[in-house]
mmCIF file with all atom_site columns, C-alpha atoms in Angstrom:
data_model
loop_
_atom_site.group_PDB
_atom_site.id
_atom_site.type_symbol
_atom_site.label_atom_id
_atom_site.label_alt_id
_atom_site.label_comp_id
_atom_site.label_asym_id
_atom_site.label_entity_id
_atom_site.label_seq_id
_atom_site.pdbx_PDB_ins_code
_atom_site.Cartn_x
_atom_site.Cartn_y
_atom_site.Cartn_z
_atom_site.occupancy
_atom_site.B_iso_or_equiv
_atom_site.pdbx_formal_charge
_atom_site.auth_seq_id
_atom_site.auth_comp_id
_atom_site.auth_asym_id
_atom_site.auth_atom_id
_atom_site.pdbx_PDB_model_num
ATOM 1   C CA . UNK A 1 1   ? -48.930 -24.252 -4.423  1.00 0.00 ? 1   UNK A CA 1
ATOM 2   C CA . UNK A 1 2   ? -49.333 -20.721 -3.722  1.00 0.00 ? 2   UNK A CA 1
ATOM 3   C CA . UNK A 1 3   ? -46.465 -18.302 -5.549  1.00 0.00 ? 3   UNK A CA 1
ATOM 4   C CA . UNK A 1 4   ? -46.486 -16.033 -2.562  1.00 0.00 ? 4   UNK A CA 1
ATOM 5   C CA . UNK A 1 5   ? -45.231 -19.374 -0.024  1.00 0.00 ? 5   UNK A CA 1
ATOM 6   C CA . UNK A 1 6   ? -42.067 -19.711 -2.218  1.00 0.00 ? 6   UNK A CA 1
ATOM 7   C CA . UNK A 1 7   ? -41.375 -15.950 -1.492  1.00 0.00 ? 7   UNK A CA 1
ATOM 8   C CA . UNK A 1 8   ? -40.636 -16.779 1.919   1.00 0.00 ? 8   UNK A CA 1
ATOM 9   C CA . UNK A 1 9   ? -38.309 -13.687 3.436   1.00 0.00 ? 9   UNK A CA 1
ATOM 10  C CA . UNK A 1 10  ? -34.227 -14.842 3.556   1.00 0.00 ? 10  UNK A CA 1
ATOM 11  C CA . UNK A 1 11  ? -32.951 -11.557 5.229   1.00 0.00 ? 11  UNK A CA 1
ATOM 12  C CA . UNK A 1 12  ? -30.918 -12.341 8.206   1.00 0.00 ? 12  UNK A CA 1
ATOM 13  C CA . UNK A 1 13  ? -30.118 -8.832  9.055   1.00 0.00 ? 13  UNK A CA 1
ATOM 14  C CA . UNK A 1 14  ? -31.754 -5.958  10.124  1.00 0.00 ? 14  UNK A CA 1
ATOM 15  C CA . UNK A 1 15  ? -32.135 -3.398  6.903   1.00 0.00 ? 15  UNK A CA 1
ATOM 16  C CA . UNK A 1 16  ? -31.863 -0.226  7.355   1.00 0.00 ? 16  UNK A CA 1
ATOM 17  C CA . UNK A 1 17  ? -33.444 2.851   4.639   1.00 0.00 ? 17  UNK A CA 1
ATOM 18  C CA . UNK A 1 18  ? -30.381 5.085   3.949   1.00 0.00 ? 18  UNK A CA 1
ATOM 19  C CA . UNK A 1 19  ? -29.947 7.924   0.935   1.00 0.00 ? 19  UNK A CA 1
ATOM 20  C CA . UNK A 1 20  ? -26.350 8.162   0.631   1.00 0.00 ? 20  UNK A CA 1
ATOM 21  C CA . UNK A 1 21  ? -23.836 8.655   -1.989  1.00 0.00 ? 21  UNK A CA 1
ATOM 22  C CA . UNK A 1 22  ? -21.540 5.479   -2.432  1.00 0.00 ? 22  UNK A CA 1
ATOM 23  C CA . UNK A 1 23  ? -18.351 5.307   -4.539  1.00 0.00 ? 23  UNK A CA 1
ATOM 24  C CA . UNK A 1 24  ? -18.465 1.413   -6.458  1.00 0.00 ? 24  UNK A CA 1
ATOM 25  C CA . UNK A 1 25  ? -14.930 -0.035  -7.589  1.00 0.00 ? 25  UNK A CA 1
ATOM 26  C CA . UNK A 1 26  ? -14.996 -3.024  -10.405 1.00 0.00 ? 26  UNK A CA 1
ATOM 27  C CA . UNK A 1 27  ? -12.622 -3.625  -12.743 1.00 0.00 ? 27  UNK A CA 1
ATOM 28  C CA . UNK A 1 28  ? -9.823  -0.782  -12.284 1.00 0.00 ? 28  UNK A CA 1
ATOM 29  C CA . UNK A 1 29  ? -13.189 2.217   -12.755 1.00 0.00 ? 29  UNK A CA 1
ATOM 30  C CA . UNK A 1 30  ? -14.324 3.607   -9.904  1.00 0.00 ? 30  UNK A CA 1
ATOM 31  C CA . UNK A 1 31  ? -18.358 4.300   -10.784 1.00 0.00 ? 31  UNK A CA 1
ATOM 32  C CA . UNK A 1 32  ? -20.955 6.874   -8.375  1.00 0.00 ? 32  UNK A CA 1
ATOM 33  C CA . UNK A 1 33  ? -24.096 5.493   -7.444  1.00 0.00 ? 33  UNK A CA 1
ATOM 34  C CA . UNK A 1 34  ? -26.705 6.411   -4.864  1.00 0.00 ? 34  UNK A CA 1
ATOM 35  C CA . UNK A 1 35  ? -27.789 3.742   -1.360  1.00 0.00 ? 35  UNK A CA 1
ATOM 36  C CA . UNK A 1 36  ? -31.282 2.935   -0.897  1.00 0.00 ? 36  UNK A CA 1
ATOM 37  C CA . UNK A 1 37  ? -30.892 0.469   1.634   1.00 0.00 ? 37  UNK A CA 1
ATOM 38  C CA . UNK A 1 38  ? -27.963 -1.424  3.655   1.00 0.00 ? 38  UNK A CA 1
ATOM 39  C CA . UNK A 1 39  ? -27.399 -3.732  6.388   1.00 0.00 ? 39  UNK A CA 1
ATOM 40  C CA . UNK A 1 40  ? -24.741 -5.512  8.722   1.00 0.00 ? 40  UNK A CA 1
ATOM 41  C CA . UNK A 1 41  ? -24.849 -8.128  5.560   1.00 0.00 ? 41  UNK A CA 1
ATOM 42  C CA . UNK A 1 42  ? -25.598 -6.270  2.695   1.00 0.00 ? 42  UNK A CA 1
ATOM 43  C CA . UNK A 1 43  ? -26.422 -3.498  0.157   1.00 0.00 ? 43  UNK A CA 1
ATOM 44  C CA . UNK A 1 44  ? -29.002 -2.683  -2.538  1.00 0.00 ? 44  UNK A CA 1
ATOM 45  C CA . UNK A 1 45  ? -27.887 0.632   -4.432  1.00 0.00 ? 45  UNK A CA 1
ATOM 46  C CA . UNK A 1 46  ? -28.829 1.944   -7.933  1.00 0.00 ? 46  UNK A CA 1
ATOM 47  C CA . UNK A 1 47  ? -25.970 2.965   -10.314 1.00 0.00 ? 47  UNK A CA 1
ATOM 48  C CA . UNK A 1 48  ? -25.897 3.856   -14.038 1.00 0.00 ? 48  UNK A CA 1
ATOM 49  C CA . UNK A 1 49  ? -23.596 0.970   -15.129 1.00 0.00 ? 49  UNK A CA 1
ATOM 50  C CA . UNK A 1 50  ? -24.073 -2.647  -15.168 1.00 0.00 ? 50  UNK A CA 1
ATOM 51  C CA . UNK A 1 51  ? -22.048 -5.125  -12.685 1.00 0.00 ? 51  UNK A CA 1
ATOM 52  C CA . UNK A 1 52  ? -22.369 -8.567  -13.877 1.00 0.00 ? 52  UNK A CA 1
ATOM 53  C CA . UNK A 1 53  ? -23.731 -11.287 -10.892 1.00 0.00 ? 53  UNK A CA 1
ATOM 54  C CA . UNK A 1 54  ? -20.585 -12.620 -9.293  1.00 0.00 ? 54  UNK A CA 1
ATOM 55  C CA . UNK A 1 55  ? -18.827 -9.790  -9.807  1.00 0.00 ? 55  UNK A CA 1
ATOM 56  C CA . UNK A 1 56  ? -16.578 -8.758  -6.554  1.00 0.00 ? 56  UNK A CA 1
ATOM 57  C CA . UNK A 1 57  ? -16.925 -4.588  -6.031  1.00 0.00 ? 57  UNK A CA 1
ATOM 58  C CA . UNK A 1 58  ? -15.465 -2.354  -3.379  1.00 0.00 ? 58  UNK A CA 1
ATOM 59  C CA . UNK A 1 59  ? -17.587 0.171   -2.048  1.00 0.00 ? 59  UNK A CA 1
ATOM 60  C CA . UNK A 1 60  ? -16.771 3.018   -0.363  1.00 0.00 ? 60  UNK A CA 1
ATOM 61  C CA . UNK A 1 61  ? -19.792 5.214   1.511   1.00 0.00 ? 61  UNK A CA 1
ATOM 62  C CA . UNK A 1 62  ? -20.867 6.558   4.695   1.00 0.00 ? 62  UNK A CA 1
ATOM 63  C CA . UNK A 1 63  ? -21.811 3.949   6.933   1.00 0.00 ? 63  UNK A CA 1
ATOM 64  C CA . UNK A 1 64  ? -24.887 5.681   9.386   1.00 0.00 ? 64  UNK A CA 1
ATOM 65  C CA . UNK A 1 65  ? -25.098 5.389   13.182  1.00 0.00 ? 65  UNK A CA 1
ATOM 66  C CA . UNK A 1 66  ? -28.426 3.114   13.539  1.00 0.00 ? 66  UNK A CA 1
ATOM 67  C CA . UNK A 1 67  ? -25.465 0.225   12.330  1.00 0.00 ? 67  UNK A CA 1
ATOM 68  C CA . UNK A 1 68  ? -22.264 1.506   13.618  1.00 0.00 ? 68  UNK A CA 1
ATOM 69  C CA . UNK A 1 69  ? -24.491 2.036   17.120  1.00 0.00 ? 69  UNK A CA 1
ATOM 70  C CA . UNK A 1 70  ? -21.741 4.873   17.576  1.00 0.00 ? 70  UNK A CA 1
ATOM 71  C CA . UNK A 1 71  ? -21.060 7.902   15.110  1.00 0.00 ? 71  UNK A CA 1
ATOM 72  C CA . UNK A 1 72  ? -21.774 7.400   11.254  1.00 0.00 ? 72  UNK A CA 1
ATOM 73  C CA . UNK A 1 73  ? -18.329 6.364   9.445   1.00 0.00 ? 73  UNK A CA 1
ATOM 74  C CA . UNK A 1 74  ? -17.127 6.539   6.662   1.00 0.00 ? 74  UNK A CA 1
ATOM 75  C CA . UNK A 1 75  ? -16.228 2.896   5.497   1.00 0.00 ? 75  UNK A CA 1
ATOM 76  C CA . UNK A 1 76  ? -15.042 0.586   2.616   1.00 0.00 ? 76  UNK A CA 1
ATOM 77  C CA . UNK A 1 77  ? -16.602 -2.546  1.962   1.00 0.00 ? 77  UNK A CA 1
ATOM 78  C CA . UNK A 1 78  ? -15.620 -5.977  -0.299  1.00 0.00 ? 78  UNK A CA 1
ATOM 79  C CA . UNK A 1 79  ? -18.736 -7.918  -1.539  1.00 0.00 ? 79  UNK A CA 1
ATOM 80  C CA . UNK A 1 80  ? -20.014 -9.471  -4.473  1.00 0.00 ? 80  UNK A CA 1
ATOM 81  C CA . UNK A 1 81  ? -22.640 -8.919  -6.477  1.00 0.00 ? 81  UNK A CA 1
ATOM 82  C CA . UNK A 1 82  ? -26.171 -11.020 -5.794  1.00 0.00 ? 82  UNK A CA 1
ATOM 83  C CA . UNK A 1 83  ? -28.410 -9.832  -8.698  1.00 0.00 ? 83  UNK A CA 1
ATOM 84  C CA . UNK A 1 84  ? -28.515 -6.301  -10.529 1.00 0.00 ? 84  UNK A CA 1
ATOM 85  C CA . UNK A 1 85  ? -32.142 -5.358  -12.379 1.00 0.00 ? 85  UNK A CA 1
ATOM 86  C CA . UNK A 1 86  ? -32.422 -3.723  -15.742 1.00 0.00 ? 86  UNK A CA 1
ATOM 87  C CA . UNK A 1 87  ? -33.282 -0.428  -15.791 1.00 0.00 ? 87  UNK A CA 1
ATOM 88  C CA . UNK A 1 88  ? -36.308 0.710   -16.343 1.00 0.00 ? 88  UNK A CA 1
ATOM 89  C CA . UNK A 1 89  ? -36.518 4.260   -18.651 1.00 0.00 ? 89  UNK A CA 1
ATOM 90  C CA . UNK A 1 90  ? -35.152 6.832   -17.298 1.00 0.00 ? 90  UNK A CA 1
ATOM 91  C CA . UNK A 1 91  ? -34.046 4.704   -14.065 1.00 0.00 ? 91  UNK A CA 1
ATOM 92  C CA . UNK A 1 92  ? -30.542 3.422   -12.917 1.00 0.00 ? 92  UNK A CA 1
ATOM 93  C CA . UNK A 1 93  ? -29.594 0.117   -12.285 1.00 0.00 ? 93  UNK A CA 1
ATOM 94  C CA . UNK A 1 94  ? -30.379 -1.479  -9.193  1.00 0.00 ? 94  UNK A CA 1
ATOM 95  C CA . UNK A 1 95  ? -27.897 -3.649  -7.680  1.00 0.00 ? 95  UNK A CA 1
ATOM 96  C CA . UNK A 1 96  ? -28.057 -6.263  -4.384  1.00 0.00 ? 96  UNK A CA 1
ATOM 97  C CA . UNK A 1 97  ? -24.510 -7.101  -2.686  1.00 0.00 ? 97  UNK A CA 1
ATOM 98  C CA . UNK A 1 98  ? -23.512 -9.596  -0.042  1.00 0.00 ? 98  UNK A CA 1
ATOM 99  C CA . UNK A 1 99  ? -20.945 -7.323  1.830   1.00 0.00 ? 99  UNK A CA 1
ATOM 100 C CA . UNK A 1 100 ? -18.014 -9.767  3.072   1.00 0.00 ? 100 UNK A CA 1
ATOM 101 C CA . UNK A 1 101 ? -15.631 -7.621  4.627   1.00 0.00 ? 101 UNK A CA 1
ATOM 102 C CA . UNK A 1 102 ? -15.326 -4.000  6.253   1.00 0.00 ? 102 UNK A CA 1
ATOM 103 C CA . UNK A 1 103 ? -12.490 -1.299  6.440   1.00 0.00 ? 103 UNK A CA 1
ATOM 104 C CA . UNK A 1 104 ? -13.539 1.648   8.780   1.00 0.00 ? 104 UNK A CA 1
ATOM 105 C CA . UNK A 1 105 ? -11.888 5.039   7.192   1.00 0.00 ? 105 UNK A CA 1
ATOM 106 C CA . UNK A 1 106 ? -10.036 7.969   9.256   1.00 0.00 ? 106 UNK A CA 1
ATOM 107 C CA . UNK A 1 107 ? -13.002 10.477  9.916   1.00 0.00 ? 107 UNK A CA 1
ATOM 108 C CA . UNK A 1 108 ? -11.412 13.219  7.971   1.00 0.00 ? 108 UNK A CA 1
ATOM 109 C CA . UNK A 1 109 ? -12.260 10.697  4.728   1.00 0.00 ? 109 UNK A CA 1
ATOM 110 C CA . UNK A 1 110 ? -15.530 11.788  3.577   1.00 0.00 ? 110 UNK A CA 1
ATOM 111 C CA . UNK A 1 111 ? -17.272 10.193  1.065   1.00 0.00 ? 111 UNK A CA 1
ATOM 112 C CA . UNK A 1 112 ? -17.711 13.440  -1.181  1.00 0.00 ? 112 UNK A CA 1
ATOM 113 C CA . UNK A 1 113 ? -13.610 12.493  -2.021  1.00 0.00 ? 113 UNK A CA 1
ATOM 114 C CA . UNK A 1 114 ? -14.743 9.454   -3.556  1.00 0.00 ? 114 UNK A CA 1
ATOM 115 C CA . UNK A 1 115 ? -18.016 10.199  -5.525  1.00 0.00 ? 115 UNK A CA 1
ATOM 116 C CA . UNK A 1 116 ? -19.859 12.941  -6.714  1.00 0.00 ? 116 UNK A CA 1
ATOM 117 C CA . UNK A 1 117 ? -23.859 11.635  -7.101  1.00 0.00 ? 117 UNK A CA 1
ATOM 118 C CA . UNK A 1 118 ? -26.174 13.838  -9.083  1.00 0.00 ? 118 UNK A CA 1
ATOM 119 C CA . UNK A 1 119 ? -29.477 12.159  -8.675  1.00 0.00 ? 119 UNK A CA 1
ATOM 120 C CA . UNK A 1 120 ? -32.683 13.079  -10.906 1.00 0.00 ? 120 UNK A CA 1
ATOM 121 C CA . UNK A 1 121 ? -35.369 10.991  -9.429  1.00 0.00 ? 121 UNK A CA 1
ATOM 122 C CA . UNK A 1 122 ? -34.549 10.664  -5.759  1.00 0.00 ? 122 UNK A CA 1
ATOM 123 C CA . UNK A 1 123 ? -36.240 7.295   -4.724  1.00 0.00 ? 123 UNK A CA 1
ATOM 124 C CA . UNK A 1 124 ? -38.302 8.021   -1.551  1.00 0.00 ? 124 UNK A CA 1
ATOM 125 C CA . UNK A 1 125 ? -37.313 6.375   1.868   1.00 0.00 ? 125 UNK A CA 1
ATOM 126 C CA . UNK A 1 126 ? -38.591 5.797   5.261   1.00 0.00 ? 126 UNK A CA 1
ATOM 127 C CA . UNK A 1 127 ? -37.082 6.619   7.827   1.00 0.00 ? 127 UNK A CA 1
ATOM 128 C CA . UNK A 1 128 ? -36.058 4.022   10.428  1.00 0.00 ? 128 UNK A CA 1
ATOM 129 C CA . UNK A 1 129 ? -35.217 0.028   10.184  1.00 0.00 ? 129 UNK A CA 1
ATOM 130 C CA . UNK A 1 130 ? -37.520 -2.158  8.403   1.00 0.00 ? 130 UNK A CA 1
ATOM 131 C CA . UNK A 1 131 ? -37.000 -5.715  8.634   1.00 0.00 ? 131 UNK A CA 1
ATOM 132 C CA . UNK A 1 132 ? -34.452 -7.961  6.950   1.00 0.00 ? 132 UNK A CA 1
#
């Protein structure tokens, strides 16, 4: 059997390319990390520490329009942790998270209160949705 018919695509959700600073809560430490890609269902972002799978995070980031289908938000999100990569030199860790609930923030939140991202190798994004 072919390897590439047991990749068969499982997104349910439309995914959407972001770059945005997000703020990751585990464990009573509050850790930055950078979005490379989010839907109504989920999150992939790369972060410099290691969240074991299982794990249930908070994350708190700036939620854009093309999914709020009103202004961009800042919001806080429970999910738990689907898989997390090992990085490769030089690279953070990139981590995939079922999102399970959502708490919209006041607008005067920003995210900048929560994290401050430095990032030295921006990944490069498309803009607009790609499928999910």
């Amino acid at each position: 059997m072919n390897a590439e018919l047991n990749r068969l695509e499982r997104r349910g959700a439309q995914r959407f390319a972001v770059h945005t600073p997000v703020s990751v809560e585990f464990e009573g430490r509050s850790v930055a990390g950078f979005v490379q890609d989010l839907s109504g269902r989920g999150i992939f972002f790369y972060a410099e520490t290691a969240l074991p799978e299982g794990a249930v995070i908070h994350l708190t980031f700036t939620m854009p329009s093309e999914i709020t289908l009103a202004e961009s938000m800042p919001v806080r999100c429970r999910g738990r942790v689907l898989r997390a990569s090992d990085p490769q030199s030089g690279e953070h860790r990139g981590i995939a998270v079922q999102l399970d609930s959502y708490e919209f923030l006041p607008q005067d939140r920003s995210v900048s209160q929560f994290a401050r991202v430095t990032v030295a190798t921006p990944a490069t994004t498309t803009a607009g949705p790609a499928s999910r």
